[in-house]
CSV table of C-alpha atoms in Angstrom, one decimal:
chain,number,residue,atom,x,y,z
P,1,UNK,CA,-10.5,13.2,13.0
P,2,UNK,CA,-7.2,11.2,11.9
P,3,UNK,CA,-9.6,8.3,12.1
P,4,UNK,CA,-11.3,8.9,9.6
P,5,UNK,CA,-9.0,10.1,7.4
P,6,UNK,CA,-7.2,6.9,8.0
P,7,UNK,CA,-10.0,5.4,7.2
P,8,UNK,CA,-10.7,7.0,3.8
P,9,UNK,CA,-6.6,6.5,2.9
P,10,UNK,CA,-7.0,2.7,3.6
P,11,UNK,CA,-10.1,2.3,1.3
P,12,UNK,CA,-9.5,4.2,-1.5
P,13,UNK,CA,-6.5,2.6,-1.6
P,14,UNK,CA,-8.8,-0.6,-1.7
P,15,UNK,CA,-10.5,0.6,-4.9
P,16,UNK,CA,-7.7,1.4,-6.7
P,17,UNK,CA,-6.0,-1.6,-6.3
P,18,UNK,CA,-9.6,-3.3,-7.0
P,19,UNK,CA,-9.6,-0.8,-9.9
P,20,UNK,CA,-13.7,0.1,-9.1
P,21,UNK,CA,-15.4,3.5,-8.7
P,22,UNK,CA,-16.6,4.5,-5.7
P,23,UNK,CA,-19.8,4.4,-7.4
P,24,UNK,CA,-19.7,0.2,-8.2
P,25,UNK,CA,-18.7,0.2,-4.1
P,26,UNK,CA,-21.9,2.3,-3.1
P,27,UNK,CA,-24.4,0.2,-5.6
P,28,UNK,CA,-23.0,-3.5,-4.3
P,29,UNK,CA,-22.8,-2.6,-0.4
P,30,UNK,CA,-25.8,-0.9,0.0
P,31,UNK,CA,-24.0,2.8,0.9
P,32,UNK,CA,-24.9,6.1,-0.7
P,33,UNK,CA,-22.1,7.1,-3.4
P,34,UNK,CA,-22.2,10.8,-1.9
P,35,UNK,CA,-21.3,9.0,1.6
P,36,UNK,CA,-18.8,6.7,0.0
P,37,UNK,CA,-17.1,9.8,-1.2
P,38,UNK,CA,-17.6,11.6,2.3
P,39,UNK,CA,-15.5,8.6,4.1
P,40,UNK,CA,-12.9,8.4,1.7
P,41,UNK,CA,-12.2,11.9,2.0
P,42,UNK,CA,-12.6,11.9,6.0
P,43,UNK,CA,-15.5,13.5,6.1
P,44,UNK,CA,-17.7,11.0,8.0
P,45,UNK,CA,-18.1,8.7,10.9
P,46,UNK,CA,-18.0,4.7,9.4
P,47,UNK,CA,-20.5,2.6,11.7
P,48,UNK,CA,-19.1,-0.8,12.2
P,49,UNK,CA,-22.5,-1.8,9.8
P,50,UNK,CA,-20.4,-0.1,7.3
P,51,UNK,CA,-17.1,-1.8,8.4
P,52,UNK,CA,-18.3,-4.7,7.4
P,53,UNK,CA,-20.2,-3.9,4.3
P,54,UNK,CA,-16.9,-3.1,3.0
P,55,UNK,CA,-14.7,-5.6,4.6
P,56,UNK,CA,-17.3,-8.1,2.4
P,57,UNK,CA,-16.7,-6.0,-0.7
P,58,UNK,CA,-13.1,-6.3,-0.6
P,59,UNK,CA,-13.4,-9.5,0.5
P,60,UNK,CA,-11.9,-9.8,3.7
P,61,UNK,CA,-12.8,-10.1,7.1
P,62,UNK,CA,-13.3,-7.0,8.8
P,63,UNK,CA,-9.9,-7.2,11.0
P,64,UNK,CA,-8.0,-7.2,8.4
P,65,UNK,CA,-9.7,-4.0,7.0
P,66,UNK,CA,-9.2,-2.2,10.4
P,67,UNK,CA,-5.3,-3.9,9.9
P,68,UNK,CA,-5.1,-2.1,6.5
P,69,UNK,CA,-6.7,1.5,8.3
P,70,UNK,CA,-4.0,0.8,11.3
P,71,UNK,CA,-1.2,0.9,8.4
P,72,UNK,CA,-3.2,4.1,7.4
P,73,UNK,CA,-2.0,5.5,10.1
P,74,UNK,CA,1.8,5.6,10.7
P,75,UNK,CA,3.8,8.5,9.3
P,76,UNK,CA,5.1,7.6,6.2
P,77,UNK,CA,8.6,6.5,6.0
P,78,UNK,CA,10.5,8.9,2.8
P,79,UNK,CA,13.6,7.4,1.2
P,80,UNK,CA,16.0,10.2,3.0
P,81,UNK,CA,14.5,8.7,6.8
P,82,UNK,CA,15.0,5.2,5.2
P,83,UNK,CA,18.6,5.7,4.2
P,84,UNK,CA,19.6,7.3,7.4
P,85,UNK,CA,18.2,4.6,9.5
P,86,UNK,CA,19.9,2.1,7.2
P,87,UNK,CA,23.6,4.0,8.4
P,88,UNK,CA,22.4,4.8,11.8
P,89,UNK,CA,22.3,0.2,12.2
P,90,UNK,CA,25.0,-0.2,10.4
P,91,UNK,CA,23.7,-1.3,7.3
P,92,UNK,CA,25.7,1.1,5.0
P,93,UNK,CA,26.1,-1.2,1.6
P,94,UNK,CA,21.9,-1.6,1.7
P,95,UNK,CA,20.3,-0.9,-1.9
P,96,UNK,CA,17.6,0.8,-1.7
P,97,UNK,CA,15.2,1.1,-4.7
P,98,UNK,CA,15.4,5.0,-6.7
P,99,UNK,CA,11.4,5.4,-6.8
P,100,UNK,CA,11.0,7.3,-4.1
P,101,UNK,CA,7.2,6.0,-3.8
P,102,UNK,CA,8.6,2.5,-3.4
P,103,UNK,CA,9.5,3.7,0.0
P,104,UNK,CA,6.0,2.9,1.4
P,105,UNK,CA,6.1,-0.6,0.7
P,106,UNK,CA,9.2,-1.6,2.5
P,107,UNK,CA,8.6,-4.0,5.3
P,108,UNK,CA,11.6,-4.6,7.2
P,109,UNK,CA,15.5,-5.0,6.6
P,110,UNK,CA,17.3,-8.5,6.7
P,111,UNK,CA,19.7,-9.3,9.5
P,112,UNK,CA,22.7,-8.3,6.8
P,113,UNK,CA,20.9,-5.2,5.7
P,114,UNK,CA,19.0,-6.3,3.1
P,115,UNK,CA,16.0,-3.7,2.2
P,116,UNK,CA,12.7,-5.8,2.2
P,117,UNK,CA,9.6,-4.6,0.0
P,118,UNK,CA,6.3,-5.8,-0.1
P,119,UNK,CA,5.4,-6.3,-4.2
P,120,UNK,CA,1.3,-6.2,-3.3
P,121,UNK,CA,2.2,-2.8,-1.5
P,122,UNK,CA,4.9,-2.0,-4.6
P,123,UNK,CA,2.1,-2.8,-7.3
P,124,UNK,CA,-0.3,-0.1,-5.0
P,125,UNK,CA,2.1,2.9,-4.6
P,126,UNK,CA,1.8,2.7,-8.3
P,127,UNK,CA,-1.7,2.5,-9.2
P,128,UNK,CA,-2.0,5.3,-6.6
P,129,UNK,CA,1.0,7.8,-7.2
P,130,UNK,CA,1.4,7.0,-10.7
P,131,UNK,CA,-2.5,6.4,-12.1
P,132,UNK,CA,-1.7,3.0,-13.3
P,133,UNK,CA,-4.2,0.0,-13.6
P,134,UNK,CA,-3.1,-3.4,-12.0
P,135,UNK,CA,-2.3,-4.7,-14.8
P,136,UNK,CA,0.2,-2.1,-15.7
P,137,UNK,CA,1.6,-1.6,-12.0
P,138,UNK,CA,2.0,-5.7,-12.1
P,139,UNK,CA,4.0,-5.3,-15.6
P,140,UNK,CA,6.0,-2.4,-14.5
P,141,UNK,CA,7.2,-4.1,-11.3
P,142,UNK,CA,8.1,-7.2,-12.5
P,143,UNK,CA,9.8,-5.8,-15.8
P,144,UNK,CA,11.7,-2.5,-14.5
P,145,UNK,CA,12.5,-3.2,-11.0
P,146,UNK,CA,12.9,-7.1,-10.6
P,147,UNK,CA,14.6,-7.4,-13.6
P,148,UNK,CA,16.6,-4.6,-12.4
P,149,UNK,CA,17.3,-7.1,-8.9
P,150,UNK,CA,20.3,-9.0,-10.7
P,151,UNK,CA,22.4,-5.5,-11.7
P,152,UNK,CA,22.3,-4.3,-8.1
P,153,UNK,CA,24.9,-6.9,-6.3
P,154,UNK,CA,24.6,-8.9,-3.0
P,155,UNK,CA,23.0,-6.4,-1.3
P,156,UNK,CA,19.8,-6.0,-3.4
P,157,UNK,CA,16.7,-5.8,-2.3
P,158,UNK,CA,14.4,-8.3,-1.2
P,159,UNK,CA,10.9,-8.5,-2.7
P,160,UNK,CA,8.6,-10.1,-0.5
P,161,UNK,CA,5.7,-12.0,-2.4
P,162,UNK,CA,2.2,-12.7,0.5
P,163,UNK,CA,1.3,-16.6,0.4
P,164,UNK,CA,-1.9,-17.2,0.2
P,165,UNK,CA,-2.7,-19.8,3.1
C-alpha cells in the first residue's frame, strides 16, 4: 500500500510541475482519467505498461520515474529535524531558508555546513504547497529567495541548479 501511494505522490507531483490535468495525461497515454485519478490517489496497482506510458509522457526514461517514486518515499525531513541535525554535526552558523516547505528540497550540507537546496525541487514545493504555476514558482524563487542569498552572510545557503548533460 505505501507503493502506491508513493507512486501517486511522485506523479502528481509530475503534473504539477508539468502544469497538465490529469485528464491531458489520460487522453495522450492511452490510460482512463478515472484510473489516472485512482493511482494518484493510491488507489491502484500501476503495471509496468503503465510505468512506461508515463515515464514517456514526462519524458524520461522509466528509471528515473521509479527514482522520482523512491524519493516518494522517505519521511520527509521538517525544518525543526533539519536544524537539529545541523547542531548535532557541528554545523551551528548554517542558514537555513524560513519557508518551511523549502525543507523538502534540501539535498545535502557542504563540508563547512553550508545548507544545499535543489531549485527544480524549490520551484515544486511551491507549485504544490502554494498552488502556483511554473512560471510563478520560477519568479518567486529567483526574486524572494536568491536575491535574498547576498543578506544572509558566508554561511548562506547553496542553491543547486541540475545540468542538463
Amino acid at each position: 500500500m505505501a507503493l502506491q501511494k508513493n507512486i501517486g505522490k511522485a506523479l502528481r507531483a509530475l503534473r504539477l510541475q508539468k502544469g497538465v490535468s490529469q485528464e491531458k495525461i489520460a487522453l495522450e497515454t492511452g490510460i482512463g482519467r478515472r484510473y489516472m485519478s485512482d493511482i494518484e490517489n493510491g488507489r491502484r496497482n500501476v503495471s509496468l505498461e503503465i510505468i512506461e506510458k508515463l515515464a514517456d509522457f514526462f519524458e524520461m526514461s522509466a528509471s528515473d520515474l521509479v527514482k522520482e517514486i523512491e524519493n516518494a518515499a522517505f519521511p520527509p525531513v521538517t525544518q525543526k529535524s533539519l536544524k537539529r541535525w545541523l547542531v548535532e554535526h557541528d554545523y551551528n552558523d548554517s542558514v537555513v531558508f524560513q519557508n518551511p516547505d523549502y525543507v523538502s528540497a534540501v539535498v545535502g550540507v557542504s563540508e563547512e555546513g553550508r545548507v544545499i537546496y535543489s531549485y527544480e525541487k524549490m520551484v515544486r514545493t511551491l507549485m504544490m504547497t502554494d498552488g502556483m504555476d511554473y512560471e510563478e514558482a520560477v519568479e518567486f524563487v529567483d526574486f524572494n529567495t536568491i536575491g535574498a542569498l547576498p543578506t544572509m552572510g558566508e554561511n548562506a545557503p547553496i542553491i543547486m541548479y541540475e545540468v542538463e548533460g
